[in-house]
PDB file of C-alpha atoms and ligand atoms in Angstrom:
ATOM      1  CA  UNK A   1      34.730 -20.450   1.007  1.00  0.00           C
ATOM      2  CA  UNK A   2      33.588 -18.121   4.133  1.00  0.00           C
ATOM      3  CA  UNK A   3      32.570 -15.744   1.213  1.00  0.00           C
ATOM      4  CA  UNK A   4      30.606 -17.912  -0.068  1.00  0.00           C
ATOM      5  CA  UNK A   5      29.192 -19.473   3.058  1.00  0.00           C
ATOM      6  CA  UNK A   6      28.269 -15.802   4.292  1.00  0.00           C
ATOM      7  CA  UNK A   7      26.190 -15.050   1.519  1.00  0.00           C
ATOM      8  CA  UNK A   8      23.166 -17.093   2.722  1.00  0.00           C
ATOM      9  CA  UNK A   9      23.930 -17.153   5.995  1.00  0.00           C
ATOM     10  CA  UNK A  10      23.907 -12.680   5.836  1.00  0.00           C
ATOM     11  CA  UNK A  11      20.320 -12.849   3.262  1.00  0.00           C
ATOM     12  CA  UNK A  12      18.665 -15.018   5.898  1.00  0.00           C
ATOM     13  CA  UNK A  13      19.865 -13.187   8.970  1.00  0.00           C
ATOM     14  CA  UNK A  14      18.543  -9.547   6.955  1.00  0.00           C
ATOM     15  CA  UNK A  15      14.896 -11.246   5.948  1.00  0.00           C
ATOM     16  CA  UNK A  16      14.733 -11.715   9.697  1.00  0.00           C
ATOM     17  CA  UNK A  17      15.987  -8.618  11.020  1.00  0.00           C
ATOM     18  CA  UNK A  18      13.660  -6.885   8.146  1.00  0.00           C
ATOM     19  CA  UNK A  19      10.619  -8.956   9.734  1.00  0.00           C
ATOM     20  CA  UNK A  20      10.685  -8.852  13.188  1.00  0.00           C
ATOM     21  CA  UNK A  21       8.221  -6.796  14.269  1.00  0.00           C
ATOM     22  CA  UNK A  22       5.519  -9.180  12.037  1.00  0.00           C
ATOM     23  CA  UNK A  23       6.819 -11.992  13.791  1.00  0.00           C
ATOM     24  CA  UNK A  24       6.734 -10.086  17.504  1.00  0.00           C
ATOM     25  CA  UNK A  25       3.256  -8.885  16.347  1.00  0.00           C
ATOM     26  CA  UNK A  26       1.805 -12.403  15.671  1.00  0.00           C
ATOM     27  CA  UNK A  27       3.099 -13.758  18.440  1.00  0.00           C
ATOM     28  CA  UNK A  28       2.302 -11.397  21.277  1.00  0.00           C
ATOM     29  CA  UNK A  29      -1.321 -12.254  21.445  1.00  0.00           C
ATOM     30  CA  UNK A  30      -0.530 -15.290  22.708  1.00  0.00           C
ATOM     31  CA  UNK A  31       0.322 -13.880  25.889  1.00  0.00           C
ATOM     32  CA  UNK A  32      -1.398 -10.386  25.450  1.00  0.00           C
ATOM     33  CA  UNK A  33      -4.592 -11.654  23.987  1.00  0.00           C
ATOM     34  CA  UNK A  34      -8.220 -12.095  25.751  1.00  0.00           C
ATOM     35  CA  UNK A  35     -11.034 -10.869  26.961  1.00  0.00           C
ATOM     36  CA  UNK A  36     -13.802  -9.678  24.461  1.00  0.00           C
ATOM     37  CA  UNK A  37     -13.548 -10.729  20.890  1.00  0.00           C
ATOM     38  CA  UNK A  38     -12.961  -7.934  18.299  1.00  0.00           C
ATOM     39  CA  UNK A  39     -16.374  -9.174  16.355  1.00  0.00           C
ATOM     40  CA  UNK A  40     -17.897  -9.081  19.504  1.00  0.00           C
ATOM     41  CA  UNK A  41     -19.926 -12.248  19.511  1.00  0.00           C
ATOM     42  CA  UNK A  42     -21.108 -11.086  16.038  1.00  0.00           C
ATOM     43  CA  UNK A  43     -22.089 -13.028  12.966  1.00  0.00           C
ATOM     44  CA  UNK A  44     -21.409 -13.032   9.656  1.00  0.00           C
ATOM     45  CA  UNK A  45     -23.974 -13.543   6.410  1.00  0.00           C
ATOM     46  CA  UNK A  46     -23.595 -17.210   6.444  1.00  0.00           C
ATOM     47  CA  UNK A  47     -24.369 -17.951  10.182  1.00  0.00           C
ATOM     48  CA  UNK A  48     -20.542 -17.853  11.592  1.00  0.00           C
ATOM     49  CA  UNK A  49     -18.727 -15.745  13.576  1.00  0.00           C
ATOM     50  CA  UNK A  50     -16.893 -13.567  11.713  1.00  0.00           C
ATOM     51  CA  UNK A  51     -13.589 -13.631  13.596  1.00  0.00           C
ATOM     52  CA  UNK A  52     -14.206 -15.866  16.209  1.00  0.00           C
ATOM     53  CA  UNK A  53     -13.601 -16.263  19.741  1.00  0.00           C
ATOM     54  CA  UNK A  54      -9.246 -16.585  19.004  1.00  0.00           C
ATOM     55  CA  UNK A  55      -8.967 -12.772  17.852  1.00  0.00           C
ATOM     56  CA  UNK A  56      -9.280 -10.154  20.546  1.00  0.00           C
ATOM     57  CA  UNK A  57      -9.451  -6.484  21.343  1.00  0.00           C
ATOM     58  CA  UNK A  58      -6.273  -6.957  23.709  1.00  0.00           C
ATOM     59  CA  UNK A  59      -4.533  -9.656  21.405  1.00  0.00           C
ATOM     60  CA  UNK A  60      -4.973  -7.275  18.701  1.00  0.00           C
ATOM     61  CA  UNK A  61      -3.760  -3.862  20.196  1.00  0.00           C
ATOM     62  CA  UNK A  62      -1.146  -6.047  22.312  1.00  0.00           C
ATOM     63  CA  UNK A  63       0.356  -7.336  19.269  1.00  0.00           C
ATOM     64  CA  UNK A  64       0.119  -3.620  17.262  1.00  0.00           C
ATOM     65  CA  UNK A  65       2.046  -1.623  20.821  1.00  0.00           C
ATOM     66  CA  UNK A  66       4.850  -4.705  20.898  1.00  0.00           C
ATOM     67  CA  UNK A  67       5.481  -4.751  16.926  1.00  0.00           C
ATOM     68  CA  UNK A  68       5.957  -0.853  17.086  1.00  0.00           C
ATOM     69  CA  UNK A  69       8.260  -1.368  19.851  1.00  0.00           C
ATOM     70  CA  UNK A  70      10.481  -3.818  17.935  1.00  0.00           C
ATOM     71  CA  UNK A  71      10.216  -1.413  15.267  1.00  0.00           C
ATOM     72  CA  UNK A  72      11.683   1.412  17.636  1.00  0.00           C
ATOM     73  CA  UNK A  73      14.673  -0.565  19.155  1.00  0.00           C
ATOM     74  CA  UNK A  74      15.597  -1.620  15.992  1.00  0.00           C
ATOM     75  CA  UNK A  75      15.785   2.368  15.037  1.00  0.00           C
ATOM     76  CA  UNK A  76      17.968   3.126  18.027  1.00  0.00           C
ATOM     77  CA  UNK A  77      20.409   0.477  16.923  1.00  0.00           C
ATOM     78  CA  UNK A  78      20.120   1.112  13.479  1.00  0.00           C
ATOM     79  CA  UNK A  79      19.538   4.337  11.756  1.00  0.00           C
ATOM     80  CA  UNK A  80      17.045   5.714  10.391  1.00  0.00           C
ATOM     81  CA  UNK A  81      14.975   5.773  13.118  1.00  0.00           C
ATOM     82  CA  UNK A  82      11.942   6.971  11.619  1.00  0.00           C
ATOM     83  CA  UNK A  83      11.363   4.695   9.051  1.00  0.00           C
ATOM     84  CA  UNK A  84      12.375   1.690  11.319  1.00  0.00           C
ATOM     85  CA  UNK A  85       9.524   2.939  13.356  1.00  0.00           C
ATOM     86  CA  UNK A  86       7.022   3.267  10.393  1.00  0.00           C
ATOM     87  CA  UNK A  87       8.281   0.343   9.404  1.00  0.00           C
ATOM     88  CA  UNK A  88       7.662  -1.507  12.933  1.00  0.00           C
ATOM     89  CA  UNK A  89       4.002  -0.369  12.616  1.00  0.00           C
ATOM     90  CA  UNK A  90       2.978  -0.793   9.500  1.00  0.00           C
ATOM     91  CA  UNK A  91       4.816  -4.785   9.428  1.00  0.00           C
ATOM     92  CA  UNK A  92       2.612  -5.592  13.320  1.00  0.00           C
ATOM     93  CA  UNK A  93      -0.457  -3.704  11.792  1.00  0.00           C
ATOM     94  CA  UNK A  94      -0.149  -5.856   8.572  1.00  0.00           C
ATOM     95  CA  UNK A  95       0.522  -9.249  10.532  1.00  0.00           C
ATOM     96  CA  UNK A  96      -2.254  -8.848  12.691  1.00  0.00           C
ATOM     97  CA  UNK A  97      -4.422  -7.593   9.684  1.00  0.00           C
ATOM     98  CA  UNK A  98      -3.062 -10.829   7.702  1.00  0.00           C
ATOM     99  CA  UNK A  99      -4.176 -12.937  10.760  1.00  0.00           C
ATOM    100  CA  UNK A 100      -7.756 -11.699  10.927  1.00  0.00           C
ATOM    101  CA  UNK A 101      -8.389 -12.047   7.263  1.00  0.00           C
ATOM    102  CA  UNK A 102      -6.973 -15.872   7.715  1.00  0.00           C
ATOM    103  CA  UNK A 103      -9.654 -16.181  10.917  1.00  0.00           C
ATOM    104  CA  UNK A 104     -12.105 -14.569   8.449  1.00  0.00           C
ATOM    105  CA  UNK A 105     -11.515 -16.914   5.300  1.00  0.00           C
ATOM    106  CA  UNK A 106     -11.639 -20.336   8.242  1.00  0.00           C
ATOM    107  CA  UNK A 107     -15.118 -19.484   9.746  1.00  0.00           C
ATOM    108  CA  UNK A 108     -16.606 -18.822   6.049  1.00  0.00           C
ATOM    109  CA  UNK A 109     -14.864 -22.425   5.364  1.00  0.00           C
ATOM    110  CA  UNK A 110     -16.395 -23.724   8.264  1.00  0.00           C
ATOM    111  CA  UNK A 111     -13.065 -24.365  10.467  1.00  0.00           C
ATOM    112  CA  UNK A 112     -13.830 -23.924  13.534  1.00  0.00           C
ATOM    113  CA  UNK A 113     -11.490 -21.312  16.006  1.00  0.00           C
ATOM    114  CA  UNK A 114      -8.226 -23.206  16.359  1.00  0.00           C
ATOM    115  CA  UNK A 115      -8.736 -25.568  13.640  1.00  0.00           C
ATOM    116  CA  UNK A 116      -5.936 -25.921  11.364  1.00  0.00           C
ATOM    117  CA  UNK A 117      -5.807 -24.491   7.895  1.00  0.00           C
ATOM    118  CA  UNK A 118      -2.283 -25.097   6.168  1.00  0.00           C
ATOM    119  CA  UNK A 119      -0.580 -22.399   4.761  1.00  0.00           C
ATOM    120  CA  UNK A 120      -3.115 -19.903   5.183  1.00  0.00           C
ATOM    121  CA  UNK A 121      -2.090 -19.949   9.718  1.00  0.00           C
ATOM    122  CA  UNK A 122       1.621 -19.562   8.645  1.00  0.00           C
ATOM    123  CA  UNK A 123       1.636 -17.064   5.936  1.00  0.00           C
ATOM    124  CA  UNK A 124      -1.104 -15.031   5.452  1.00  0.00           C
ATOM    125  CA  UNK A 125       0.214 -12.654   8.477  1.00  0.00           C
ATOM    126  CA  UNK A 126       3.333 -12.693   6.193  1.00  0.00           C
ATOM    127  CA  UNK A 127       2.154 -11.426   3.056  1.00  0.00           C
ATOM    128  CA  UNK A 128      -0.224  -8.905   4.231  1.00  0.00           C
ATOM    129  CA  UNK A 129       2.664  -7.577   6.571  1.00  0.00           C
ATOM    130  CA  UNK A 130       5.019  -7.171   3.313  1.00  0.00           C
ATOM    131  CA  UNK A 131       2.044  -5.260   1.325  1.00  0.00           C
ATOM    132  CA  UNK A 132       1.189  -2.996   3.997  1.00  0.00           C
ATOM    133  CA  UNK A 133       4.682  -2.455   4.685  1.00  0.00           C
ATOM    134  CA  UNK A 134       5.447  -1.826   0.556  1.00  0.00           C
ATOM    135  CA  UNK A 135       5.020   2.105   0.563  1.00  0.00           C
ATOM    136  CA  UNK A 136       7.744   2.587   3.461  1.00  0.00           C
ATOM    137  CA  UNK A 137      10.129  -0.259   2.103  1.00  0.00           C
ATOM    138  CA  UNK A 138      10.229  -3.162  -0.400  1.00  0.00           C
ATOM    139  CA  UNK A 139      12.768  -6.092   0.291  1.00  0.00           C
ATOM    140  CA  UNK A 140      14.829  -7.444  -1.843  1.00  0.00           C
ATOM    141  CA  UNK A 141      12.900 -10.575  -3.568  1.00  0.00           C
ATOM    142  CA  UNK A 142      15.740 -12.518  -1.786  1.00  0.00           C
ATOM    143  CA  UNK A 143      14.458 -11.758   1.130  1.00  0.00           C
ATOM    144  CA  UNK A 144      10.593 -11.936   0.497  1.00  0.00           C
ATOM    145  CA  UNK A 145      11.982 -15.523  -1.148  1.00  0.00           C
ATOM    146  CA  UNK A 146      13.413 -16.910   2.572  1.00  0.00           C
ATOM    147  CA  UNK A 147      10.315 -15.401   4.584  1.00  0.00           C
ATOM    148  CA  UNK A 148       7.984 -17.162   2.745  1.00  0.00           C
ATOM    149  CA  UNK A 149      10.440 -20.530   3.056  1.00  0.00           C
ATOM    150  CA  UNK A 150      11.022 -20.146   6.837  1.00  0.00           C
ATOM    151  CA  UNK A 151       8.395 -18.571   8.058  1.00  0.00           C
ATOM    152  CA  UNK A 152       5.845 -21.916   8.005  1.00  0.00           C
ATOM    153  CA  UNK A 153       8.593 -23.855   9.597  1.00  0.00           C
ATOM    154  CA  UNK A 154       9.079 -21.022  12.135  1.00  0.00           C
ATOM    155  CA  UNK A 155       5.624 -20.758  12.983  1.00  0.00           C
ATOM    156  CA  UNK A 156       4.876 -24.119  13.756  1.00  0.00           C
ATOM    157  CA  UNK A 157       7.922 -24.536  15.983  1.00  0.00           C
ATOM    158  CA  UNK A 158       6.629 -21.286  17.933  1.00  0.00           C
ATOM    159  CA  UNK A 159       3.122 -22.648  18.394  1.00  0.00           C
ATOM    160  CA  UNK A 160       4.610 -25.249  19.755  1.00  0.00           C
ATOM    161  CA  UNK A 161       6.660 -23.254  22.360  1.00  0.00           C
ATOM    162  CA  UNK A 162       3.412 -21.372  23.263  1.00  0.00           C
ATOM    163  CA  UNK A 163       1.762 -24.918  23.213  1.00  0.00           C
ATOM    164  CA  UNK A 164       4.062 -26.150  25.978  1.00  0.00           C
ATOM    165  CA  UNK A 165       4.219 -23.355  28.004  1.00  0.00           C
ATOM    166  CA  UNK A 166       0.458 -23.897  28.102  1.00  0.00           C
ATOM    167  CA  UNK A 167      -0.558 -20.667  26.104  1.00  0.00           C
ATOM    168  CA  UNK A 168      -2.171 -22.418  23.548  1.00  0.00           C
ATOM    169  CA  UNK A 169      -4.382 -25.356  23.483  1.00  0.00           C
ATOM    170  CA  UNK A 170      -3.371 -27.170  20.389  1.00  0.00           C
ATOM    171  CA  UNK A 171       0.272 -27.356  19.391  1.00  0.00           C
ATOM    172  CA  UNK A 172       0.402 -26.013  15.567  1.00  0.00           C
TER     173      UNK A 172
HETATM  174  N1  CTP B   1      -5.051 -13.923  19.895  1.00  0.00           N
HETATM  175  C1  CTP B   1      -5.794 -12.826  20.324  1.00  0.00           C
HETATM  176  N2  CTP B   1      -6.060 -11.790  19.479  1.00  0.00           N
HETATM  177  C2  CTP B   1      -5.599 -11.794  18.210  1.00  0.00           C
HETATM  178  C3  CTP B   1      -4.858 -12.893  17.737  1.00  0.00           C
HETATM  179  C4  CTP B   1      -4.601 -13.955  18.607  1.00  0.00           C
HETATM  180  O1  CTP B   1      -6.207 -12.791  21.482  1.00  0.00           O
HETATM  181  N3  CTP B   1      -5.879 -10.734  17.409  1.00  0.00           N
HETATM  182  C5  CTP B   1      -4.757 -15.015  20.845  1.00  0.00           C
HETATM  183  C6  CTP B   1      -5.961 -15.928  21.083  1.00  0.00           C
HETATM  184  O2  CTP B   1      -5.915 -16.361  22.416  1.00  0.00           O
HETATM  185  C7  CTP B   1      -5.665 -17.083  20.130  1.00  0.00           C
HETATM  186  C8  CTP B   1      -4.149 -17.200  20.231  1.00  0.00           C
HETATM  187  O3  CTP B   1      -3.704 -15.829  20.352  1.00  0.00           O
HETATM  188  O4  CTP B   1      -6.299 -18.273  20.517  1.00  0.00           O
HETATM  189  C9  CTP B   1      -3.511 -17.880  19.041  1.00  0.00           C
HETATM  190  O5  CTP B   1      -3.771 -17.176  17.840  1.00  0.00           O
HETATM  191  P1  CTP B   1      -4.265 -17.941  16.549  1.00  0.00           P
HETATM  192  O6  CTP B   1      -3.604 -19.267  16.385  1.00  0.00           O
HETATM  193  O7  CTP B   1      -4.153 -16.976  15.427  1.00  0.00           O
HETATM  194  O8  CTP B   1      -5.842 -18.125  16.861  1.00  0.00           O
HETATM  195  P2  CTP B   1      -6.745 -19.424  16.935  1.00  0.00           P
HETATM  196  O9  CTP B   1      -7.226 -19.592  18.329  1.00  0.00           O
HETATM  197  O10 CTP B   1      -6.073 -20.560  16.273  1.00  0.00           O
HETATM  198  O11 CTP B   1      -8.024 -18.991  16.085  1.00  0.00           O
HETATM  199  P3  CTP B   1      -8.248 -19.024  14.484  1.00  0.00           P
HETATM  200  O12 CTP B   1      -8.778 -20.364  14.136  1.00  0.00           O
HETATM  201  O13 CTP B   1      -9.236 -17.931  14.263  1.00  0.00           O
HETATM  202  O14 CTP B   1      -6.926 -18.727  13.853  1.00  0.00           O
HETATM  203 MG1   MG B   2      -4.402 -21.009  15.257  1.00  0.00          MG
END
């Protein structure tokens, strides 16, 4: 019965572990971010901004130096440490990558900074963070199966956090 309980329990607990630094990475620009917009004030084609006021210089390298980070302390604890390095980079550089082309695809659909746009908020930082992170290491398609399952859920309920703690103005 444990056995069989652990099974789960273990495949979740890795698809985090694997993730981290995506997650770190998304959600350090929340306290990190501000100060000039990476499209600086700039304008796309159709009139828009192309990014928007919500993705920053700061927010952007912020995110990038904390995901790396996560990336290195999981090295020390668990070798190798190189390629949990790599790996920290190339998942915080994907996330925040992911999270700029979601920005980009809102303002060309007319959603305004901060407006919602289910499923593309919670996962596009997710799947761009497991492509760019596909030449150093591919998970198991257990694992990409729970990160796209908990990582909405897990999203939301850290928006929330930041929304309480008054880093964010709208609570999803
Ligand atoms: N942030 C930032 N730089 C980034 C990403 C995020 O400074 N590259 C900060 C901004 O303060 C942003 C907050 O983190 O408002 C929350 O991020 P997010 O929800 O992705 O941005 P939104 O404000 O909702 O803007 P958008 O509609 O473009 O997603
Ligand atoms: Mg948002």
């Amino acid at each position: 019965m444990i056995e069989k309980l652990s099974g789960p329990i273990d495949a979740i607990a890795s698809a985090i572990w694997f993730i981290l630094p995506a997650y770190f990475a998304n959600a350090a620009p929340l306290v990190l971010g501000g100060g000039p917009p990476l499209d600086m004030g700039n304008k796309f084609s159709d009139g828009r901004r192309i990014f928007g006021d919500g993705k920053t210089t700061r927010g952007f390298v912020g995110g990038l130096i904390v995901g790396t980070i996560i990336g290195l302390l999981q090295g020390i604890f668990q070798a190798p440490l190189g390629e949990h390095l790599l790996l920290g980079f190339m998942l915080a550089l994907g996330a925040l990558l992911g999270d700029l082309v979601s920005s980009f695809i809102k303002r060309r659909l007319g959603i305004e900074r901060g407006g919602a746009a289910p499923g593309l908020d919670q996962l596009s930082f997710i799947v761009v963070a497991l492509i760019l992170a596909s030449p150093v290491k591919v998970p198991s398609w257990q694992v990409i199966a729970i990160l796209l399952i908990i990582t909405p859920p897990i999203h939301l309920a850290t928006n929330f956090v930041g929304y309480k703690l008054g880093l964010k103005s709208r609570p999803y």
